[in-house]
């Protein structure tokens, strides 16, 4: 068997998330698997680093698969890009060692959320930004963003599993390596960038919603520390819409390279 790593970019607006679903709803993983099985004539399994939700975009999602096909990494990239919809692109394809796994070999991920601050959103941007033209205390938001750095219990920033027992059993401690809020170069956007080992479902979107509550004056920056202790989802900010979120990059140990 041979092993391959794909780096994938996609516009998530027309898809029901990354993961294949039991229904016929289109997903990123489903589209890629369909083409891989067509190209290899094998029942290929594709593993992604993270399961982005419906409407979330990616510039650097990573996936891995194994095959007996004789195709080279470059040939896989060309075949996939020829047959996939233009909203999904394979930006890199590499043959890797057998120990590489897109999810289990990942050391960290970077996400970005974009808030458009201008009065009118340009039509090419509306699928990728949350429009928020109202007053915000951006300095307080930047201070609050720094409170996310470090290992913390992010229970207040996570979606429920749907089961009270499962919610009690799972670990909600995550480590954030970097967290920053900054204006874009053109000054029209407020961009939240966060890097961590792993993330809970809806966690980044709840983090952004909480920063907005700080910007509105409904929470203070140091209330972030209180939220860790309370572990209560109802006390943090709302879950902002998915379309402003993008998985920017995934980091892996270099040991997997052939």
Short mmCIF file of C-alpha atoms in Angstrom, two decimals:
data_model
loop_
_atom_site.label_atom_id
_atom_site.label_comp_id
_atom_site.label_asym_id
_atom_site.label_seq_id
_atom_site.Cartn_x
_atom_site.Cartn_y
_atom_site.Cartn_z
CA UNK A 1 0.00 0.00 0.00
CA UNK A 2 1.08 3.58 -0.70
CA UNK A 3 0.12 6.58 1.44
CA UNK A 4 -0.76 10.11 0.32
CA UNK A 5 -1.31 13.49 1.94
CA UNK A 6 -3.60 16.07 0.33
CA UNK A 7 -3.77 19.76 1.18
CA UNK A 8 -7.22 21.04 0.27
CA UNK A 9 -8.87 24.43 -0.16
CA UNK A 10 -12.60 24.84 -0.48
CA UNK A 11 -15.51 27.25 -0.46
CA UNK A 12 -17.84 25.62 2.06
CA UNK A 13 -20.94 27.67 1.22
CA UNK A 14 -22.51 25.02 -1.01
CA UNK A 15 -21.62 22.01 1.16
CA UNK A 16 -22.98 20.46 4.32
CA UNK A 17 -19.60 20.38 6.02
CA UNK A 18 -16.56 18.14 5.61
CA UNK A 19 -17.83 14.77 6.78
CA UNK A 20 -19.76 12.31 4.61
CA UNK A 21 -23.39 12.07 5.74
CA UNK A 22 -25.95 9.29 5.55
CA UNK A 23 -28.16 11.54 3.42
CA UNK A 24 -27.35 12.61 -0.13
CA UNK A 25 -26.33 16.10 0.96
CA UNK A 26 -23.06 17.18 -0.68
CA UNK A 27 -19.96 17.25 1.55
CA UNK A 28 -16.29 17.99 0.90
CA UNK A 29 -15.13 14.53 1.97
CA UNK A 30 -17.88 12.89 -0.08
CA UNK A 31 -16.91 14.74 -3.27
CA UNK A 32 -13.22 13.85 -2.93
CA UNK A 33 -13.86 10.21 -2.02
CA UNK A 34 -16.16 9.82 -5.02
CA UNK A 35 -13.40 11.00 -7.38
CA UNK A 36 -10.69 8.92 -5.67
CA UNK A 37 -12.78 5.76 -6.00
CA UNK A 38 -13.45 6.57 -9.64
CA UNK A 39 -9.74 7.14 -10.35
CA UNK A 40 -8.36 4.15 -8.40
CA UNK A 41 -11.26 1.69 -8.75
CA UNK A 42 -10.74 1.02 -5.02
CA UNK A 43 -12.87 1.56 -1.93
CA UNK A 44 -10.66 4.45 -0.75
CA UNK A 45 -11.08 5.85 2.77
CA UNK A 46 -10.18 9.51 3.27
CA UNK A 47 -9.27 10.88 6.70
CA UNK A 48 -9.38 14.62 7.35
CA UNK A 49 -7.59 16.60 10.06
CA UNK A 50 -10.79 18.32 11.19
CA UNK A 51 -14.50 18.16 10.50
CA UNK A 52 -15.45 21.66 9.40
CA UNK A 53 -19.16 22.44 9.74
CA UNK A 54 -21.58 23.41 6.99
CA UNK A 55 -20.64 26.75 5.48
CA UNK A 56 -17.08 26.83 6.87
CA UNK A 57 -14.25 27.36 4.38
CA UNK A 58 -10.66 26.11 4.19
CA UNK A 59 -7.36 27.14 2.67
CA UNK A 60 -5.29 24.35 4.21
CA UNK A 61 -7.40 21.38 5.26
CA UNK A 62 -5.31 18.18 5.23
CA UNK A 63 -6.48 14.67 4.38
CA UNK A 64 -4.76 11.31 3.96
CA UNK A 65 -5.55 8.05 2.20
CA UNK A 66 -3.85 4.84 1.15
CA UNK A 67 -4.07 3.03 -2.15
CA UNK A 68 -2.48 0.38 -4.36
CA UNK A 69 -2.71 2.71 -7.34
CA UNK A 70 0.45 3.37 -9.35
CA UNK A 71 -0.47 7.02 -9.88
CA UNK A 72 2.06 9.59 -8.67
CA UNK A 73 1.21 12.38 -6.24
CA UNK A 74 1.18 14.88 -9.10
CA UNK A 75 -1.13 12.67 -11.15
CA UNK A 76 -3.55 12.42 -8.23
CA UNK A 77 -3.56 16.19 -7.89
CA UNK A 78 -4.24 16.73 -11.60
CA UNK A 79 -6.96 14.07 -11.75
CA UNK A 80 -8.74 15.35 -8.66
CA UNK A 81 -8.69 18.97 -9.80
CA UNK A 82 -9.97 17.95 -13.23
CA UNK A 83 -12.95 16.06 -11.81
CA UNK A 84 -13.85 17.95 -8.61
CA UNK A 85 -16.14 21.00 -8.65
CA UNK A 86 -14.19 24.29 -8.86
CA UNK A 87 -15.18 25.09 -5.27
CA UNK A 88 -12.80 22.32 -4.11
CA UNK A 89 -9.11 22.45 -5.07
CA UNK A 90 -6.21 20.14 -4.21
CA UNK A 91 -3.44 22.68 -3.62
CA UNK A 92 -0.79 20.04 -2.85
CA UNK A 93 -0.41 16.27 -3.08
CA UNK A 94 2.48 14.31 -1.52
CA UNK A 95 3.38 10.67 -1.05
CA UNK A 96 4.12 10.04 2.63
CA UNK A 97 5.24 7.27 4.96
CA UNK A 98 2.84 4.71 6.47
CA UNK A 99 2.87 6.39 9.89
CA UNK A 100 1.26 9.59 8.63
CA UNK A 101 -2.40 10.18 9.50
CA UNK A 102 -4.08 13.50 8.73
CA UNK A 103 -5.81 13.65 12.09
CA UNK A 104 -3.58 11.81 14.53
CA UNK A 105 -0.31 13.26 13.19
CA UNK A 106 -1.52 16.87 13.44
CA UNK A 107 0.31 19.13 15.88
CA UNK A 108 -2.02 22.09 15.54
CA UNK A 109 -4.43 24.10 13.41
CA UNK A 110 -4.95 27.75 12.61
CA UNK A 111 -8.43 29.23 12.11
CA UNK A 112 -9.43 32.71 11.01
CA UNK A 113 -12.73 34.55 11.41
CA UNK A 114 -13.45 37.73 9.45
CA UNK A 115 -15.72 40.58 10.58
CA UNK A 116 -16.48 43.21 7.93
CA UNK A 117 -16.69 46.65 9.56
CA UNK A 118 -17.61 48.81 6.57
CA UNK A 119 -21.15 50.02 5.87
CA UNK A 120 -21.61 47.96 2.71
CA UNK A 121 -20.13 44.49 2.06
CA UNK A 122 -18.68 44.16 -1.47
CA UNK A 123 -20.56 41.34 -3.27
CA UNK A 124 -17.44 39.14 -3.74
CA UNK A 125 -16.94 39.07 0.05
CA UNK A 126 -20.38 38.43 1.49
CA UNK A 127 -19.95 34.62 1.58
CA UNK A 128 -16.74 34.90 3.62
CA UNK A 129 -17.33 37.62 6.24
CA UNK A 130 -19.78 38.45 9.01
CA UNK A 131 -21.03 41.98 8.47
CA UNK A 132 -20.87 43.97 11.70
CA UNK A 133 -20.78 47.76 11.02
CA UNK A 134 -21.86 48.75 14.55
CA UNK A 135 -19.65 50.36 17.25
CA UNK A 136 -17.23 48.04 19.07
CA UNK A 137 -14.54 48.58 21.67
CA UNK A 138 -11.81 46.91 19.63
CA UNK A 139 -9.09 47.50 22.22
CA UNK A 140 -11.11 45.60 24.84
CA UNK A 141 -11.69 42.83 22.29
CA UNK A 142 -7.96 42.55 21.63
CA UNK A 143 -7.30 42.27 25.35
CA UNK A 144 -10.00 39.61 25.66
CA UNK A 145 -8.52 37.65 22.74
CA UNK A 146 -5.23 37.39 24.63
CA UNK A 147 -7.08 35.71 27.52
CA UNK A 148 -7.68 32.66 25.32
CA UNK A 149 -3.97 31.76 25.18
CA UNK A 150 -2.87 28.77 27.24
CA UNK A 151 -4.47 25.55 28.44
CA UNK A 152 -8.02 26.21 29.64
CA UNK A 153 -11.31 24.42 30.14
CA UNK A 154 -13.36 25.61 27.15
CA UNK A 155 -16.65 23.96 28.24
CA UNK A 156 -18.38 27.37 28.08
CA UNK A 157 -17.30 27.72 24.44
CA UNK A 158 -18.33 24.27 23.17
CA UNK A 159 -21.50 22.89 21.64
CA UNK A 160 -23.30 20.18 23.56
CA UNK A 161 -22.93 16.60 22.33
CA UNK A 162 -26.69 16.22 22.80
CA UNK A 163 -26.19 13.93 25.79
CA UNK A 164 -25.76 15.20 29.36
CA UNK A 165 -23.82 12.05 30.28
CA UNK A 166 -21.44 12.44 27.34
CA UNK A 167 -20.98 16.14 28.14
CA UNK A 168 -19.90 15.21 31.67
CA UNK A 169 -17.51 12.49 30.51
CA UNK A 170 -15.65 14.31 27.73
CA UNK A 171 -12.60 16.48 28.34
CA UNK A 172 -13.12 20.10 27.32
CA UNK A 173 -9.59 21.24 28.16
CA UNK A 174 -7.79 22.62 25.12
CA UNK A 175 -4.52 24.51 24.65
CA UNK A 176 -4.44 27.68 22.57
CA UNK A 177 -0.97 28.63 21.30
CA UNK A 178 -1.83 32.05 19.85
CA UNK A 179 -4.92 34.28 19.72
CA UNK A 180 -4.98 37.66 17.99
CA UNK A 181 -7.49 40.24 16.83
CA UNK A 182 -6.27 42.73 14.23
CA UNK A 183 -7.47 45.01 11.46
CA UNK A 184 -6.91 43.87 7.89
CA UNK A 185 -4.42 45.79 5.74
CA UNK A 186 -7.21 47.77 4.04
CA UNK A 187 -8.76 48.57 7.44
CA UNK A 188 -12.18 47.25 6.43
CA UNK A 189 -12.08 43.99 8.38
CA UNK A 190 -11.49 42.89 11.94
CA UNK A 191 -9.80 39.48 11.77
CA UNK A 192 -9.57 36.97 14.61
CA UNK A 193 -6.77 34.42 14.19
CA UNK A 194 -6.37 31.52 16.60
CA UNK A 195 -3.95 28.59 16.68
CA UNK A 196 -4.27 25.55 18.91
CA UNK A 197 -3.65 21.84 19.22
CA UNK A 198 -7.32 20.96 18.68
CA UNK A 199 -10.74 22.58 19.00
CA UNK A 200 -14.17 21.60 20.27
CA UNK A 201 -17.19 21.83 17.98
CA UNK A 202 -18.30 25.45 17.46
CA UNK A 203 -15.49 26.56 19.81
CA UNK A 204 -13.94 29.19 17.53
CA UNK A 205 -17.35 30.59 16.60
CA UNK A 206 -18.29 30.88 20.31
CA UNK A 207 -14.95 32.54 21.02
CA UNK A 208 -15.72 35.17 18.37
CA UNK A 209 -19.26 35.63 19.69
CA UNK A 210 -17.82 36.23 23.14
CA UNK A 211 -15.36 38.79 21.78
CA UNK A 212 -18.30 40.62 20.22
CA UNK A 213 -20.02 40.70 23.62
CA UNK A 214 -16.84 42.29 25.01
CA UNK A 215 -16.83 44.80 22.15
CA UNK A 216 -20.45 45.71 22.89
CA UNK A 217 -19.62 46.25 26.56
CA UNK A 218 -21.74 43.34 27.79
CA UNK A 219 -18.67 41.46 29.04
CA UNK A 220 -15.27 42.63 30.28
CA UNK A 221 -12.00 41.07 29.03
CA UNK A 222 -11.35 39.39 32.38
CA UNK A 223 -14.80 37.77 32.26
CA UNK A 224 -13.15 35.23 29.94
CA UNK A 225 -11.35 33.84 33.00
CA UNK A 226 -14.66 33.58 34.87
CA UNK A 227 -16.21 31.67 31.97
CA UNK A 228 -13.51 28.99 32.25
CA UNK A 229 -14.48 28.44 35.87
CA UNK A 230 -18.26 28.51 35.33
CA UNK A 231 -18.24 26.03 32.40
CA UNK A 232 -21.67 27.36 31.37
CA UNK A 233 -22.39 27.76 27.65
CA UNK A 234 -25.26 30.15 28.36
CA UNK A 235 -22.87 32.69 29.92
CA UNK A 236 -20.56 33.05 26.90
CA UNK A 237 -21.35 34.87 23.70
CA UNK A 238 -23.49 33.55 20.83
CA UNK A 239 -22.23 31.15 18.18
CA UNK A 240 -21.53 33.40 15.19
CA UNK A 241 -22.48 32.22 11.66
CA UNK A 242 -20.15 29.72 9.95
CA UNK A 243 -19.45 31.62 6.74
CA UNK A 244 -16.90 33.96 8.34
CA UNK A 245 -14.73 31.03 9.48
CA UNK A 246 -11.84 29.48 7.57
CA UNK A 247 -9.40 26.69 8.43
CA UNK A 248 -6.18 28.37 7.33
CA UNK A 249 -3.46 25.81 8.02
CA UNK A 250 -2.69 22.48 9.65
CA UNK A 251 0.70 21.74 11.20
CA UNK A 252 2.28 18.26 11.19
CA UNK A 253 5.50 16.78 12.47
CA UNK A 254 8.03 16.61 9.63
CA UNK A 255 8.94 13.01 10.49
CA UNK A 256 6.31 11.67 8.09
CA UNK A 257 8.21 12.84 4.99
CA UNK A 258 9.64 10.12 2.77
#
